[in-house]
Short mmCIF file of C-alpha atoms in Angstrom, two decimals:
data_model
loop_
_atom_site.label_atom_id
_atom_site.label_comp_id
_atom_site.label_asym_id
_atom_site.label_seq_id
_atom_site.Cartn_x
_atom_site.Cartn_y
_atom_site.Cartn_z
CA UNK A 1 9.80 -91.36 27.38
CA UNK A 2 7.43 -93.72 29.19
CA UNK A 3 7.68 -92.00 32.57
CA UNK A 4 4.29 -91.27 34.46
CA UNK A 5 4.64 -87.90 35.73
CA UNK A 6 2.16 -85.71 37.70
CA UNK A 7 0.53 -82.25 36.09
CA UNK A 8 2.40 -79.34 37.06
CA UNK A 9 2.21 -75.55 35.54
CA UNK A 10 4.15 -75.67 32.63
CA UNK A 11 3.57 -74.78 28.69
CA UNK A 12 0.84 -75.83 26.28
CA UNK A 13 2.07 -78.24 23.72
CA UNK A 14 2.47 -76.83 20.34
CA UNK A 15 -0.48 -77.07 17.87
CA UNK A 16 0.32 -79.03 15.27
CA UNK A 17 -1.37 -78.79 11.70
CA UNK A 18 -1.19 -81.18 8.85
CA UNK A 19 1.37 -78.82 7.44
CA UNK A 20 3.50 -78.33 10.24
CA UNK A 21 6.90 -80.06 10.17
CA UNK A 22 7.04 -83.29 11.88
CA UNK A 23 8.30 -83.14 15.32
CA UNK A 24 9.78 -86.66 14.71
CA UNK A 25 12.51 -85.42 12.30
CA UNK A 26 11.72 -86.94 9.37
CA UNK A 27 11.52 -84.78 6.26
CA UNK A 28 7.33 -85.06 5.84
CA UNK A 29 4.82 -82.83 7.04
CA UNK A 30 3.52 -83.83 10.11
CA UNK A 31 0.07 -85.00 8.29
CA UNK A 32 1.87 -87.16 6.04
CA UNK A 33 4.28 -88.45 8.79
CA UNK A 34 3.10 -89.04 12.30
CA UNK A 35 -0.29 -87.62 12.14
CA UNK A 36 -1.97 -90.13 10.22
CA UNK A 37 -0.95 -92.42 12.89
CA UNK A 38 -1.96 -90.24 15.59
CA UNK A 39 -5.54 -89.86 14.05
CA UNK A 40 -5.79 -93.46 13.35
CA UNK A 41 -5.79 -93.22 9.47
CA UNK A 42 -3.09 -95.58 9.73
CA UNK A 43 -0.72 -97.88 12.01
CA UNK A 44 3.07 -97.57 12.15
CA UNK A 45 4.30 -100.34 9.81
CA UNK A 46 8.01 -100.34 11.47
CA UNK A 47 9.10 -100.11 15.12
CA UNK A 48 10.94 -97.14 14.06
CA UNK A 49 8.54 -95.25 13.11
CA UNK A 50 5.85 -96.26 16.02
CA UNK A 51 9.13 -94.78 18.05
CA UNK A 52 8.97 -91.87 16.07
CA UNK A 53 5.11 -91.34 16.48
CA UNK A 54 5.31 -91.96 20.02
CA UNK A 55 7.56 -88.93 20.21
CA UNK A 56 5.59 -86.59 18.36
CA UNK A 57 2.54 -87.81 20.63
CA UNK A 58 4.70 -86.72 23.81
CA UNK A 59 5.91 -83.32 21.96
CA UNK A 60 1.66 -83.18 21.27
CA UNK A 61 0.75 -84.18 25.05
CA UNK A 62 -1.37 -86.94 23.33
CA UNK A 63 -1.58 -89.53 26.22
CA UNK A 64 -4.64 -91.39 24.52
CA UNK A 65 -2.07 -92.24 21.30
CA UNK A 66 0.54 -93.29 23.70
CA UNK A 67 -1.61 -95.50 25.74
CA UNK A 68 -3.19 -97.06 22.29
CA UNK A 69 0.34 -98.00 21.23
CA UNK A 70 1.70 -99.62 24.44
CA UNK A 71 1.77 -103.43 24.80
CA UNK A 72 -1.48 -104.19 27.23
CA UNK A 73 0.79 -106.12 29.50
CA UNK A 74 2.78 -103.03 30.57
CA UNK A 75 0.17 -100.31 29.71
CA UNK A 76 -0.66 -97.91 32.47
CA UNK A 77 -3.97 -97.49 33.24
CA UNK A 78 -3.32 -93.78 33.16
CA UNK A 79 -1.22 -91.12 31.94
CA UNK A 80 -0.87 -87.83 32.59
CA UNK A 81 2.04 -85.81 30.84
CA UNK A 82 3.90 -83.10 32.47
CA UNK A 83 3.12 -79.91 30.97
CA UNK A 84 6.38 -78.49 31.74
CA UNK A 85 7.90 -81.00 29.63
CA UNK A 86 9.05 -79.74 26.07
CA UNK A 87 10.53 -82.26 23.83
CA UNK A 88 13.03 -80.56 21.28
CA UNK A 89 14.47 -83.24 19.06
CA UNK A 90 14.72 -86.93 18.51
CA UNK A 91 17.88 -88.86 17.23
CA UNK A 92 17.49 -92.51 16.49
CA UNK A 93 20.58 -93.94 17.55
CA UNK A 94 20.06 -97.83 16.46
CA UNK A 95 17.27 -100.23 15.35
CA UNK A 96 17.39 -104.09 15.54
CA UNK A 97 14.55 -105.89 13.45
CA UNK A 98 11.24 -104.15 13.77
CA UNK A 99 10.40 -104.17 10.23
CA UNK A 100 6.89 -106.07 8.45
CA UNK A 101 9.14 -109.07 8.59
CA UNK A 102 9.58 -109.21 12.09
CA UNK A 103 7.20 -109.60 15.61
CA UNK A 104 9.63 -107.77 17.77
CA UNK A 105 12.44 -104.91 17.16
CA UNK A 106 14.12 -102.01 19.32
CA UNK A 107 14.86 -98.71 19.08
CA UNK A 108 17.73 -96.86 20.86
CA UNK A 109 17.15 -93.16 20.48
CA UNK A 110 17.99 -89.85 22.54
CA UNK A 111 15.34 -87.58 22.77
CA UNK A 112 16.48 -83.89 24.13
CA UNK A 113 14.18 -81.85 25.94
CA UNK A 114 13.54 -78.69 28.20
CA UNK A 115 11.90 -79.20 31.59
CA UNK A 116 10.77 -75.84 32.93
CA UNK A 117 13.41 -74.17 31.20
CA UNK A 118 15.97 -76.88 31.92
CA UNK A 119 17.41 -78.83 28.87
CA UNK A 120 18.27 -82.53 29.46
CA UNK A 121 18.30 -85.64 27.19
CA UNK A 122 16.50 -89.05 27.49
CA UNK A 123 18.56 -91.48 25.89
CA UNK A 124 16.57 -95.28 26.08
CA UNK A 125 16.54 -98.58 24.36
CA UNK A 126 12.95 -99.35 23.77
CA UNK A 127 11.27 -102.79 23.15
CA UNK A 128 8.35 -103.23 20.60
CA UNK A 129 6.58 -106.25 19.60
CA UNK A 130 3.42 -106.67 17.55
CA UNK A 131 0.25 -107.37 19.49
CA UNK A 132 -2.79 -108.15 17.33
CA UNK A 133 -0.84 -107.00 14.06
CA UNK A 134 0.39 -103.91 15.16
CA UNK A 135 3.84 -102.32 16.54
CA UNK A 136 3.34 -101.41 20.48
CA UNK A 137 5.82 -100.17 22.81
CA UNK A 138 6.44 -102.97 25.39
CA UNK A 139 9.30 -101.24 27.65
CA UNK A 140 12.56 -99.73 27.62
CA UNK A 141 15.67 -99.19 29.55
CA UNK A 142 17.55 -95.94 30.34
CA UNK A 143 21.09 -95.58 29.14
CA UNK A 144 23.05 -93.17 31.13
#
C-alpha cells in the first residue's frame, strides 16, 4: 500500500464519522478505533493496529497520517493518493512481534480494492519499527 501514485479522476473517499464502522475490519466504530489515531488523540500501541490504521487512512485518503506514521529513513517527501482507488477490505494474514514488548514487528495482509471499477488485491509483508517510541511503517514486500 506504500505505492506513490499520481492524481487521476476517480471517486470521493468515504466520509467517516465517529460512529461509522471502522474500515480496518475491527468491530469498533471508527472514532474509537482508527479515528483516534488519525486525529492524534493516541498512537497505535502495536504494529498490527498501526497497519490497520494506515489501511483506514488509505480508505479515507489521509496522506498526512500516512506520512506521519512512515519511518523517517524510508518516508517519501510527498504522497499523492489515487482518487480512483477504493479500498474495500483488509485481512490480516499473520503478525510477528510488534507488541508493547518489541522494537520491531511484521504484518502480512491482504487488502482488496477497486481501481476505476476493476477489482484487485494487494498482498504485502510489511515491516514496522519503533521510532521515538511510536510504531511506524518502514517498508514492505509485495507477495504475488
